PDB file of C-alpha atoms in Angstrom:
ATOM      1  CA  MET A   9     198.424  53.587  97.684  1.00  0.00           C
ATOM      2  CA  CYS A  10     198.535  56.069 100.566  1.00  0.00           C
ATOM      3  CA  LYS A  11     198.885  59.781  99.962  1.00  0.00           C
ATOM      4  CA  ARG A  12     201.378  61.197 102.524  1.00  0.00           C
ATOM      5  CA  ASP A  13     198.992  63.741 103.910  1.00  0.00           C
ATOM      6  CA  ARG A  14     196.172  61.234 104.560  1.00  0.00           C
ATOM      7  CA  CYS A  15     198.394  58.178 105.550  1.00  0.00           C
ATOM      8  CA  LEU A  16     197.991  57.159 109.145  1.00  0.00           C
ATOM      9  CA  PHE A  17     201.836  56.358 109.392  1.00  0.00           C
ATOM     10  CA  PHE A  18     202.764  59.790 108.236  1.00  0.00           C
ATOM     11  CA  SER A  19     200.073  61.399 110.450  1.00  0.00           C
ATOM     12  CA  ILE A  20     201.317  59.706 113.533  1.00  0.00           C
ATOM     13  CA  LYS A  21     204.947  60.521 112.752  1.00  0.00           C
ATOM     14  CA  ARG A  22     203.857  64.238 112.247  1.00  0.00           C
ATOM     15  CA  LEU A  23     201.945  64.257 115.563  1.00  0.00           C
ATOM     16  CA  ASP A  24     204.850  62.634 117.306  1.00  0.00           C
ATOM     17  CA  ARG A  25     207.129  65.258 116.117  1.00  0.00           C
ATOM     18  CA  ALA A  26     204.681  68.202 116.933  1.00  0.00           C
ATOM     19  CA  LEU A  27     204.185  66.665 120.539  1.00  0.00           C
ATOM     20  CA  ASP A  28     207.869  66.427 121.143  1.00  0.00           C
ATOM     21  CA  LYS A  29     208.426  69.980 119.909  1.00  0.00           C
ATOM     22  CA  TYR A  30     205.421  71.382 122.071  1.00  0.00           C
ATOM     23  CA  THR A  31     206.600  69.510 125.220  1.00  0.00           C
ATOM     24  CA  GLU A  32     210.231  70.528 124.707  1.00  0.00           C
ATOM     25  CA  GLU A  33     209.122  74.083 124.611  1.00  0.00           C
ATOM     26  CA  ALA A  34     207.057  73.728 127.687  1.00  0.00           C
ATOM     27  CA  PHE A  35     209.807  72.122 129.759  1.00  0.00           C
ATOM     28  CA  ARG A  36     212.464  74.677 128.457  1.00  0.00           C
ATOM     29  CA  LYS A  37     210.445  77.051 130.776  1.00  0.00           C
ATOM     30  CA  ILE A  38     212.023  75.099 133.842  1.00  0.00           C
ATOM     31  CA  GLY A  39     215.400  74.578 132.181  1.00  0.00           C
ATOM     32  CA  MET A  40     214.975  70.853 131.411  1.00  0.00           C
ATOM     33  CA  SER A  41     214.219  68.686 128.562  1.00  0.00           C
ATOM     34  CA  HIS A  42     210.970  66.775 128.616  1.00  0.00           C
ATOM     35  CA  SER A  43     212.871  63.443 128.624  1.00  0.00           C
ATOM     36  CA  TYR A  44     214.779  64.568 131.813  1.00  0.00           C
ATOM     37  CA  ALA A  45     211.639  65.696 133.458  1.00  0.00           C
ATOM     38  CA  LEU A  46     209.817  62.419 132.627  1.00  0.00           C
ATOM     39  CA  VAL A  47     212.493  60.440 134.417  1.00  0.00           C
ATOM     40  CA  LEU A  48     212.267  62.510 137.379  1.00  0.00           C
ATOM     41  CA  PHE A  49     208.526  62.380 137.446  1.00  0.00           C
ATOM     42  CA  ILE A  50     208.444  58.557 137.143  1.00  0.00           C
ATOM     43  CA  LEU A  51     211.170  58.287 140.114  1.00  0.00           C
ATOM     44  CA  ASN A  52     209.173  60.710 142.206  1.00  0.00           C
ATOM     45  CA  GLN A  53     206.309  58.295 141.898  1.00  0.00           C
ATOM     46  CA  GLU A  54     208.187  55.000 142.026  1.00  0.00           C
ATOM     47  CA  ASN A  55     211.717  55.499 143.070  1.00  0.00           C
ATOM     48  CA  GLY A  56     214.474  52.804 142.509  1.00  0.00           C
ATOM     49  CA  LYS A  57     213.583  51.805 139.028  1.00  0.00           C
ATOM     50  CA  CYS A  58     216.095  49.838 137.213  1.00  0.00           C
ATOM     51  CA  TYR A  59     217.449  51.143 133.737  1.00  0.00           C
ATOM     52  CA  LYS A  60     215.525  48.519 131.709  1.00  0.00           C
ATOM     53  CA  GLU A  61     212.313  49.338 133.601  1.00  0.00           C
ATOM     54  CA  LEU A  62     212.921  53.324 132.838  1.00  0.00           C
ATOM     55  CA  ALA A  63     213.886  52.507 129.030  1.00  0.00           C
ATOM     56  CA  ASN A  64     210.770  50.369 128.585  1.00  0.00           C
ATOM     57  CA  ILE A  65     208.411  53.033 130.175  1.00  0.00           C
ATOM     58  CA  LEU A  66     210.005  55.860 128.204  1.00  0.00           C
ATOM     59  CA  CYS A  67     210.179  53.832 124.844  1.00  0.00           C
ATOM     60  CA  ILE A  68     213.827  54.670 124.357  1.00  0.00           C
ATOM     61  CA  ALA A  69     217.126  52.739 123.798  1.00  0.00           C
ATOM     62  CA  PRO A  70     219.275  51.928 127.010  1.00  0.00           C
ATOM     63  CA  PRO A  71     222.109  54.068 125.628  1.00  0.00           C
ATOM     64  CA  SER A  72     219.807  56.966 125.323  1.00  0.00           C
ATOM     65  CA  LEU A  73     218.566  56.549 128.819  1.00  0.00           C
ATOM     66  CA  THR A  74     222.122  56.267 130.072  1.00  0.00           C
ATOM     67  CA  LYS A  75     222.877  59.779 128.629  1.00  0.00           C
ATOM     68  CA  ILE A  76     219.778  61.103 130.349  1.00  0.00           C
ATOM     69  CA  ILE A  77     220.578  59.524 133.642  1.00  0.00           C
ATOM     70  CA  ASP A  78     224.175  60.534 133.548  1.00  0.00           C
ATOM     71  CA  LYS A  79     223.180  64.158 132.931  1.00  0.00           C
ATOM     72  CA  LEU A  80     220.669  64.050 135.803  1.00  0.00           C
ATOM     73  CA  ALA A  81     223.305  62.435 138.125  1.00  0.00           C
ATOM     74  CA  SER A  82     225.759  65.333 137.243  1.00  0.00           C
ATOM     75  CA  ARG A  83     223.166  67.789 138.210  1.00  0.00           C
ATOM     76  CA  GLU A  84     222.474  65.799 141.521  1.00  0.00           C
ATOM     77  CA  PHE A  85     218.847  65.144 140.642  1.00  0.00           C
ATOM     78  CA  VAL A  86     219.434  61.397 140.758  1.00  0.00           C
ATOM     79  CA  THR A  87     221.807  58.907 142.221  1.00  0.00           C
ATOM     80  CA  ILE A  88     222.652  55.473 140.745  1.00  0.00           C
ATOM     81  CA  ALA A  89     223.187  52.388 142.888  1.00  0.00           C
ATOM     82  CA  ARG A  90     224.267  48.902 141.794  1.00  0.00           C
ATOM     83  CA  ASP A  91     221.914  45.998 142.876  1.00  0.00           C
ATOM     84  CA  GLY A  92     223.910  42.918 141.909  1.00  0.00           C
ATOM     85  CA  ARG A  93     224.316  43.221 138.193  1.00  0.00           C
ATOM     86  CA  THR A  94     221.436  45.763 137.852  1.00  0.00           C
ATOM     87  CA  LYS A  95     221.703  49.542 138.196  1.00  0.00           C
ATOM     88  CA  ARG A  96     218.824  51.273 139.952  1.00  0.00           C
ATOM     89  CA  VAL A  97     218.173  55.014 139.753  1.00  0.00           C
ATOM     90  CA  TYR A  98     216.915  57.011 142.706  1.00  0.00           C
ATOM     91  CA  ILE A  99     215.693  60.611 142.977  1.00  0.00           C
ATOM     92  CA  THR A 100     217.499  62.811 145.311  1.00  0.00           C
ATOM     93  CA  ASP A 101     215.974  65.383 147.561  1.00  0.00           C
ATOM     94  CA  ARG A 102     217.006  68.149 145.054  1.00  0.00           C
ATOM     95  CA  GLY A 103     215.230  66.171 142.331  1.00  0.00           C
ATOM     96  CA  ARG A 104     212.123  66.081 144.424  1.00  0.00           C
ATOM     97  CA  GLU A 105     212.251  69.680 144.888  1.00  0.00           C
ATOM     98  CA  LEU A 106     211.299  69.846 141.143  1.00  0.00           C
ATOM     99  CA  ALA A 107     208.560  67.536 141.134  1.00  0.00           C
ATOM    100  CA  PRO A 108     205.815  70.048 141.908  1.00  0.00           C
ATOM    101  CA  ILE A 109     207.035  72.219 139.089  1.00  0.00           C
ATOM    102  CA  ILE A 110     207.367  69.187 136.758  1.00  0.00           C
ATOM    103  CA  TRP A 111     203.802  68.086 137.646  1.00  0.00           C
ATOM    104  CA  GLU A 112     202.562  71.837 137.032  1.00  0.00           C
ATOM    105  CA  VAL A 113     203.904  71.737 133.541  1.00  0.00           C
ATOM    106  CA  PHE A 114     202.724  68.231 132.775  1.00  0.00           C
ATOM    107  CA  HIS A 115     199.179  69.420 133.921  1.00  0.00           C
ATOM    108  CA  ASP A 116     199.236  72.599 131.913  1.00  0.00           C
ATOM    109  CA  THR A 117     200.363  70.796 128.738  1.00  0.00           C
ATOM    110  CA  ARG A 118     197.800  68.036 129.152  1.00  0.00           C
ATOM    111  CA  GLN A 119     195.043  70.520 129.622  1.00  0.00           C
ATOM    112  CA  GLU A 120     196.062  72.391 126.339  1.00  0.00           C
ATOM    113  CA  LEU A 121     196.297  69.052 124.570  1.00  0.00           C
ATOM    114  CA  MET A 122     192.790  67.996 125.800  1.00  0.00           C
ATOM    115  CA  LYS A 123     191.310  71.125 124.431  1.00  0.00           C
ATOM    116  CA  THR A 124     193.054  70.510 121.101  1.00  0.00           C
ATOM    117  CA  THR A 125     191.932  66.860 120.729  1.00  0.00           C
ATOM    118  CA  GLN A 126     188.416  67.774 120.983  1.00  0.00           C
ATOM    119  CA  THR A 127     188.353  68.217 117.094  1.00  0.00           C
ATOM    120  CA  TYR A 128     189.108  64.501 116.375  1.00  0.00           C
ATOM    121  CA  ASP A 129     190.613  65.595 113.062  1.00  0.00           C
ATOM    122  CA  LEU A 130     194.153  64.525 113.196  1.00  0.00           C
ATOM    123  CA  ALA A 131     195.510  67.132 110.692  1.00  0.00           C
ATOM    124  CA  THR A 132     193.813  69.940 112.739  1.00  0.00           C
ATOM    125  CA  ILE A 133     195.086  68.481 115.910  1.00  0.00           C
ATOM    126  CA  ILE A 134     198.778  68.685 114.466  1.00  0.00           C
ATOM    127  CA  ASP A 135     198.329  72.153 113.221  1.00  0.00           C
ATOM    128  CA  GLN A 136     197.078  73.312 116.577  1.00  0.00           C
ATOM    129  CA  ILE A 137     199.806  71.620 118.382  1.00  0.00           C
ATOM    130  CA  ASN A 138     202.267  73.252 116.016  1.00  0.00           C
ATOM    131  CA  SER A 139     200.674  76.787 116.572  1.00  0.00           C
ATOM    132  CA  PHE A 140     200.913  76.787 120.379  1.00  0.00           C
ATOM    133  CA  SER A 141     203.099  79.339 121.858  1.00  0.00           C
ATOM    134  CA  PHE A 142     204.365  79.615 125.384  1.00  0.00           C
ATOM    135  CA  LYS A 143     204.440  82.759 127.282  1.00  0.00           C
ATOM    136  CA  ASN A 144     207.175  83.026 129.930  1.00  0.00           C
TER     137      ASN A 144
END
């Protein structure tokens, strides 16, 4: 039997929740969810992705992606175009203006996480991620 605090499954779930909380807090500084920022980040590098490709990259269900895309479109960060039966998503100039800011937040959070993972102890990594605080 696996004890909850030593089981790989529960440790990974805890790590996933800690990382979500950490990245949400980091992107809150720019007024955006990390999921929204990820979509813009992907489109800035490879514009015109179809919904299915984006959903696969983000590991989310298509209905969840639709909500994100609709919100980004309402803020004029992306446009949606039909390509036959497929919908493609394109970043707008307004969305591209955020790309350097999004990249900076990604870079900063990655640097902090790289420092944290030097310990290789999953419980310690989770505790350290949970203890991060962000200064505005």
